[in-house]
Coordinates of C-alpha atoms and ligand atoms in Angstrom, one line a residue:
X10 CA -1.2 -15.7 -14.2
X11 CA 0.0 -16.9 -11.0
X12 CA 0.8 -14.9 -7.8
X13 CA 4.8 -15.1 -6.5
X14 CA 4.0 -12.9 -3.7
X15 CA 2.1 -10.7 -2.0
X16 CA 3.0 -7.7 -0.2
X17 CA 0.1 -6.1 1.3
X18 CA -1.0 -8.3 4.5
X19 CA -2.2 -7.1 7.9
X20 CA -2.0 -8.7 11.6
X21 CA -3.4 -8.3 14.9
X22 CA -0.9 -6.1 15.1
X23 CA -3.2 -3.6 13.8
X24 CA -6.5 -4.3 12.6
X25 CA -6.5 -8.2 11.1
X26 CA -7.5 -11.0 12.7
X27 CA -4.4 -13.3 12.0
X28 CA -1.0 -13.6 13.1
X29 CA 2.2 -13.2 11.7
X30 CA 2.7 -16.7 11.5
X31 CA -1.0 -18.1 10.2
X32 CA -0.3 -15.7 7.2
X33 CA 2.9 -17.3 6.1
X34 CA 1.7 -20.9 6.8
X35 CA -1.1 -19.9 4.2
X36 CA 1.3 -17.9 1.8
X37 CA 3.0 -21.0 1.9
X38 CA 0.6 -23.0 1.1
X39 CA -0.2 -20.8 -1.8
X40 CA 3.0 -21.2 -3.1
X41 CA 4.0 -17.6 -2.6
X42 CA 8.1 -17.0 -2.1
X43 CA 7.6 -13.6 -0.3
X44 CA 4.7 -11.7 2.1
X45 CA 5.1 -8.8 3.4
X46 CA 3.6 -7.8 6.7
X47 CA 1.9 -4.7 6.3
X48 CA 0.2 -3.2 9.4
X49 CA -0.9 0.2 9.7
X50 CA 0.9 3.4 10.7
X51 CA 1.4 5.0 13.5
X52 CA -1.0 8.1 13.1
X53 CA -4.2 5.7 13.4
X54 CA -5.7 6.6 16.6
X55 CA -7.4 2.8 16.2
X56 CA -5.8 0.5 14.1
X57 CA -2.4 1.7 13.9
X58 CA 1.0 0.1 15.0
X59 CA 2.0 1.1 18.2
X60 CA 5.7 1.8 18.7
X61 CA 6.4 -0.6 21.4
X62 CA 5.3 -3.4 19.1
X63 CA 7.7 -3.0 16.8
X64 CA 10.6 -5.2 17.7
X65 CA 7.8 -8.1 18.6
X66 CA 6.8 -8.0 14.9
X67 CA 9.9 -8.0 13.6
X68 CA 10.9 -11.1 15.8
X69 CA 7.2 -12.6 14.5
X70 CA 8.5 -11.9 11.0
X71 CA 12.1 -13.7 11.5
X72 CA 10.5 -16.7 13.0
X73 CA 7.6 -17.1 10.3
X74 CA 10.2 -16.9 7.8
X75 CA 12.5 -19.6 9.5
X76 CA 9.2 -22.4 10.0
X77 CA 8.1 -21.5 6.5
X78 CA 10.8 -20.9 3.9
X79 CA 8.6 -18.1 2.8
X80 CA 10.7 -14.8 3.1
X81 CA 8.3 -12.8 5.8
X82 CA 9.2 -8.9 5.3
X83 CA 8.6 -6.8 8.2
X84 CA 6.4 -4.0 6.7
X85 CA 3.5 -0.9 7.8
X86 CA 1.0 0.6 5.8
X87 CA 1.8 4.5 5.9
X88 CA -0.9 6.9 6.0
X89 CA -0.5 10.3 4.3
X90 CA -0.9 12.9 7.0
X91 CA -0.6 16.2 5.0
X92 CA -1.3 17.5 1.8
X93 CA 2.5 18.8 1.3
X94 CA 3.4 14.4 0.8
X95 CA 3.8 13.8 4.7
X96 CA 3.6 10.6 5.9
X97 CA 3.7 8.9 9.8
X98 CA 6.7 7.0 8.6
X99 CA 9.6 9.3 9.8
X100 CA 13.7 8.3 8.7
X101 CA 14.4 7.4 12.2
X102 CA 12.3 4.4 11.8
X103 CA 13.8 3.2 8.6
X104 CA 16.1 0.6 9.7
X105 CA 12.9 -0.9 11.4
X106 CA 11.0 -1.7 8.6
X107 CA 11.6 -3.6 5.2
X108 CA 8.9 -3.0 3.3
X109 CA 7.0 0.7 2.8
X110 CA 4.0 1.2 1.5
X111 CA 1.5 4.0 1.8
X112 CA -1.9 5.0 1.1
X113 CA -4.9 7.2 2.1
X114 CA -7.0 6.4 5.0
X115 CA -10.0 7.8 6.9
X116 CA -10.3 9.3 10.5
X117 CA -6.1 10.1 10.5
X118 CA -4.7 12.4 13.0
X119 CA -4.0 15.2 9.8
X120 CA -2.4 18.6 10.4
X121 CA -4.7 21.0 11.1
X122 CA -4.8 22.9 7.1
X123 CA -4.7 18.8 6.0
X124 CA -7.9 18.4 8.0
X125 CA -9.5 21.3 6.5
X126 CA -9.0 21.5 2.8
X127 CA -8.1 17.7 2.9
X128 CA -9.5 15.2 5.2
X129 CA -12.2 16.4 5.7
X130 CA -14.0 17.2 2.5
X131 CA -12.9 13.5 1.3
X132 CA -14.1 12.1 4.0
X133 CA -17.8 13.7 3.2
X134 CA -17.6 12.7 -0.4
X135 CA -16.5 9.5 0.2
X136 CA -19.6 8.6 2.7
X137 CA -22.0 10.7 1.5
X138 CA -20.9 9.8 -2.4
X139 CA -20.8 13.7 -3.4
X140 CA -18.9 14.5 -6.4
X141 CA -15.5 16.2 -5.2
X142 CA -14.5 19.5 -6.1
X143 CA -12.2 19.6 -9.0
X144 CA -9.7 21.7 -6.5
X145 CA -10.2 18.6 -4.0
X146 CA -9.1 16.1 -6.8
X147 CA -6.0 18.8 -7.5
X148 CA -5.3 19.1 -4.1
X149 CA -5.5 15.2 -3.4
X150 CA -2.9 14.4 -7.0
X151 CA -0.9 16.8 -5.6
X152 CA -0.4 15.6 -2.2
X153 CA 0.1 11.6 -3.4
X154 CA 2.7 13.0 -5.5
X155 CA 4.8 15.1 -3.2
X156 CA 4.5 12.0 -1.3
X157 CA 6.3 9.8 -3.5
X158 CA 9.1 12.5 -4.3
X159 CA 9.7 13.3 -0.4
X160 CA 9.6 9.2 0.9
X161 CA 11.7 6.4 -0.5
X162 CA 7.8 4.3 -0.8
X163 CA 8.1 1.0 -2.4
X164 CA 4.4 1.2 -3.1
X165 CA 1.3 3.3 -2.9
X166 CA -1.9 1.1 -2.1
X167 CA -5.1 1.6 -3.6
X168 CA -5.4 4.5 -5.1
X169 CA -8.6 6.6 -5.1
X170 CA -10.3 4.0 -2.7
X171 CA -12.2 6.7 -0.6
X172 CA -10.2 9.7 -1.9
X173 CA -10.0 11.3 -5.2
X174 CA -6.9 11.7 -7.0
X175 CA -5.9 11.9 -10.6
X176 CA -4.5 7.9 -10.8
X177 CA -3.1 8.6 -14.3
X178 CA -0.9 12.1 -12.7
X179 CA -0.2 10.2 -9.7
X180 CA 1.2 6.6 -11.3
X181 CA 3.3 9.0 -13.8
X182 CA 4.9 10.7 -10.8
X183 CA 5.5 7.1 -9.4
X184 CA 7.0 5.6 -12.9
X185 CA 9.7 8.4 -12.5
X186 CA 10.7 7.4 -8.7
X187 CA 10.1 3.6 -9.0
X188 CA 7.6 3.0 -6.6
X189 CA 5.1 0.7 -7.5
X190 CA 1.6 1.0 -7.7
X191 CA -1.1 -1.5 -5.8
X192 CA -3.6 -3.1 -7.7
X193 CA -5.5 -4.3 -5.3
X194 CA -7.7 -7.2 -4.7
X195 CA -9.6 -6.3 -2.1
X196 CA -11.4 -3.1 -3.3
X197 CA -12.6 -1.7 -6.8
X198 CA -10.6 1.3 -6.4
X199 CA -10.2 2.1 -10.2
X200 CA -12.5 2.0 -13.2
X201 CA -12.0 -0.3 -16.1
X202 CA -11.2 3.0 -17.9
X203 CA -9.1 4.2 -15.7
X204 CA -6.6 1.1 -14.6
X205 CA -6.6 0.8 -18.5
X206 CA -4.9 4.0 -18.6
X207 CA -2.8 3.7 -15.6
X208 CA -1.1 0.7 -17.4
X209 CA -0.6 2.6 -20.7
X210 CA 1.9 4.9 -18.5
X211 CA 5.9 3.8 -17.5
X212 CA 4.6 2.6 -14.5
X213 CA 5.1 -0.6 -13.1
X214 CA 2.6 -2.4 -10.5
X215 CA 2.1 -5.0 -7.5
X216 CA -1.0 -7.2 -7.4
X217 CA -2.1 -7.6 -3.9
X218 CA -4.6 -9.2 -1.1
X219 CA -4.4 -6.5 1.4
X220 CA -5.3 -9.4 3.7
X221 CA -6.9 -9.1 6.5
X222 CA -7.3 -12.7 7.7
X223 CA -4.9 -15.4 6.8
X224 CA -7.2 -17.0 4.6
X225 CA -7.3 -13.6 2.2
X226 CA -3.3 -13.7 1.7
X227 CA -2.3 -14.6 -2.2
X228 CA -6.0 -14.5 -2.9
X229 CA -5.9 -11.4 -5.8
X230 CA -8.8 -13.0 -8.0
X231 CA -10.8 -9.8 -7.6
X232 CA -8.0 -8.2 -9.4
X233 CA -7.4 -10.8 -11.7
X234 CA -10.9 -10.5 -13.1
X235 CA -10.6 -6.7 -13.4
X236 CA -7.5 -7.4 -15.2
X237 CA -9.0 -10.1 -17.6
X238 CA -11.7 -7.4 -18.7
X239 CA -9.1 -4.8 -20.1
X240 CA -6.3 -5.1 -22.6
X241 CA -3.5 -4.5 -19.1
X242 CA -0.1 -5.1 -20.1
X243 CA 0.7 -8.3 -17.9
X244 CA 4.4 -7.9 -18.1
X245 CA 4.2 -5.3 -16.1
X246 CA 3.1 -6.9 -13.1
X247 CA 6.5 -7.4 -11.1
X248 CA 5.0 -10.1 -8.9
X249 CA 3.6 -12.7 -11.2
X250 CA 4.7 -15.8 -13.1
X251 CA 7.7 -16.0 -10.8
X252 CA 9.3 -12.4 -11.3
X253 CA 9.9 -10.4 -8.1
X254 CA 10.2 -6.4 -7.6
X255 CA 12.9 -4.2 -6.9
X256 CA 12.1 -2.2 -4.2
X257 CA 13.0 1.3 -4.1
X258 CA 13.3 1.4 -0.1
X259 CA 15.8 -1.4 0.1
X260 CA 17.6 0.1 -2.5
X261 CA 17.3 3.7 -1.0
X262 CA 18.8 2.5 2.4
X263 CA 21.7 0.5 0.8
X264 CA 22.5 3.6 -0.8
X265 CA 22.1 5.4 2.5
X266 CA 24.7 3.5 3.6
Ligands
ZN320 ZN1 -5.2 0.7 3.2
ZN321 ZN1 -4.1 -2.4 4.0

């Protein structure tokens, strides 16, 4: 199996320790085709992207890709902010952005009822490695799933990593609206048992470094090795052995058009 590209990467734009540029000299060097520059969202009182820093990394992402030759797609990290599918990624930063991907973090500015019956009791579960209520696992499904039918996401990163969601519900929901699911290779996020399920669904899936040092970027052997211990069905792995995906917030906006 060999990696074609990886679109899960972070900056010092938020939180990583790299620039735009030392992560496409290494993709490069790995013999990716495509990154994607995936910093966090807004809503991260720490980490995330600030506004004003948006037309700087897209200018960082034009000129990695001219040195390079390795397409550099401007991208964020969205965090869910609400159990009704919210996310900090609002339409009238669309045209911004190439690449959208989202996933669940800790210590996000949430709605107030989000923070309550959401944020919160993960948050404790998650540190204090208490088994979640079954109506917390409900609630959590529920909310990755409106998120994909409200927002045109190309990709939902590691699921269950500090939260607790249904993956088999949730990457059913995301067959039907063509986003992708992460495998990632930075976490275990899944069980054997349960990423063996996940690829008996419709969905189809991105491996990825979620990089957070040059270095990291196209390394997925974490995932690989997961991989290698179940029967996964390789083929559908849209960025390996030379096949690239077909991202649903490309094609959303041509449509938009
Ligand atoms: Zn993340
Ligand atoms: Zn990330």
């Amino acid at each position: 199996m060999k990696l074609t590209a990886d679109y899960h990467t972070h900056t010092r734009y938020s939180h990583g320790k790299s620039s735009v540029l030392e992560n496409a000299i290494w993709a490069k060097d790995q013999g990716l085709k495509e990154i994607a520059i995936t910093d966090h969202g807004f809503s991260h009182p720490a980490f995330g992207l600030r506004k004003g820093k948006i037309n700087p990394l897209k200018q960082d992402c034009k000129k990695a890709s001219l040195i390079t030759g390795v397409k550099v797609y401007t991208g964020i990290e969205s965090n869910l902010t609400s159990i009704n599918g919210d996310v900090d990624l609002k339409p009238k930063y669309y045209d911004d952005f190439e690449v959208f991907l989202v996933g669940i973090h800790k210590l996000i500015v949430y709605k107030l009822g989000s923070y309550f019956n959401f944020s919160f009791p993960t948050l404790f579960c998650s540190t204090f490695n208490v088994k979640p209520s079954n109506a917390l696992v409900k609630r959590t499904t529920k909310a990755l799933i409106n998120a994909i039918k409200k927002n045109p996401i190309d990709m939902i990163t590691h699921v269950n990593f500090c939260s607790f969601c249904d993956p088999v519900e949730v990457v059913k929901a995301a067959a039907d609206y063509g986003t992708y699911i992460e495998i990632s290779a930075k976490k275990e996020h899944v069980t054997d048992e349960q990423l063996y399920l996940m690829g008996q669904t419709g969905a189809r899936f991105l491996l990825s470094s979620d990089a957070h040092k040059f270095s990291k970027v196209g390394d997925v052997s974490l995932a690989v090795n997961k991989l290698s211990k179940i029967d996964f069905p390789l083929e559908k792995i849209d960025n390996i052995d030379g096949r690239l995906p077909d991202f649903r917030f490309k094609n959303f906006k041509e449509k938009s058009l």
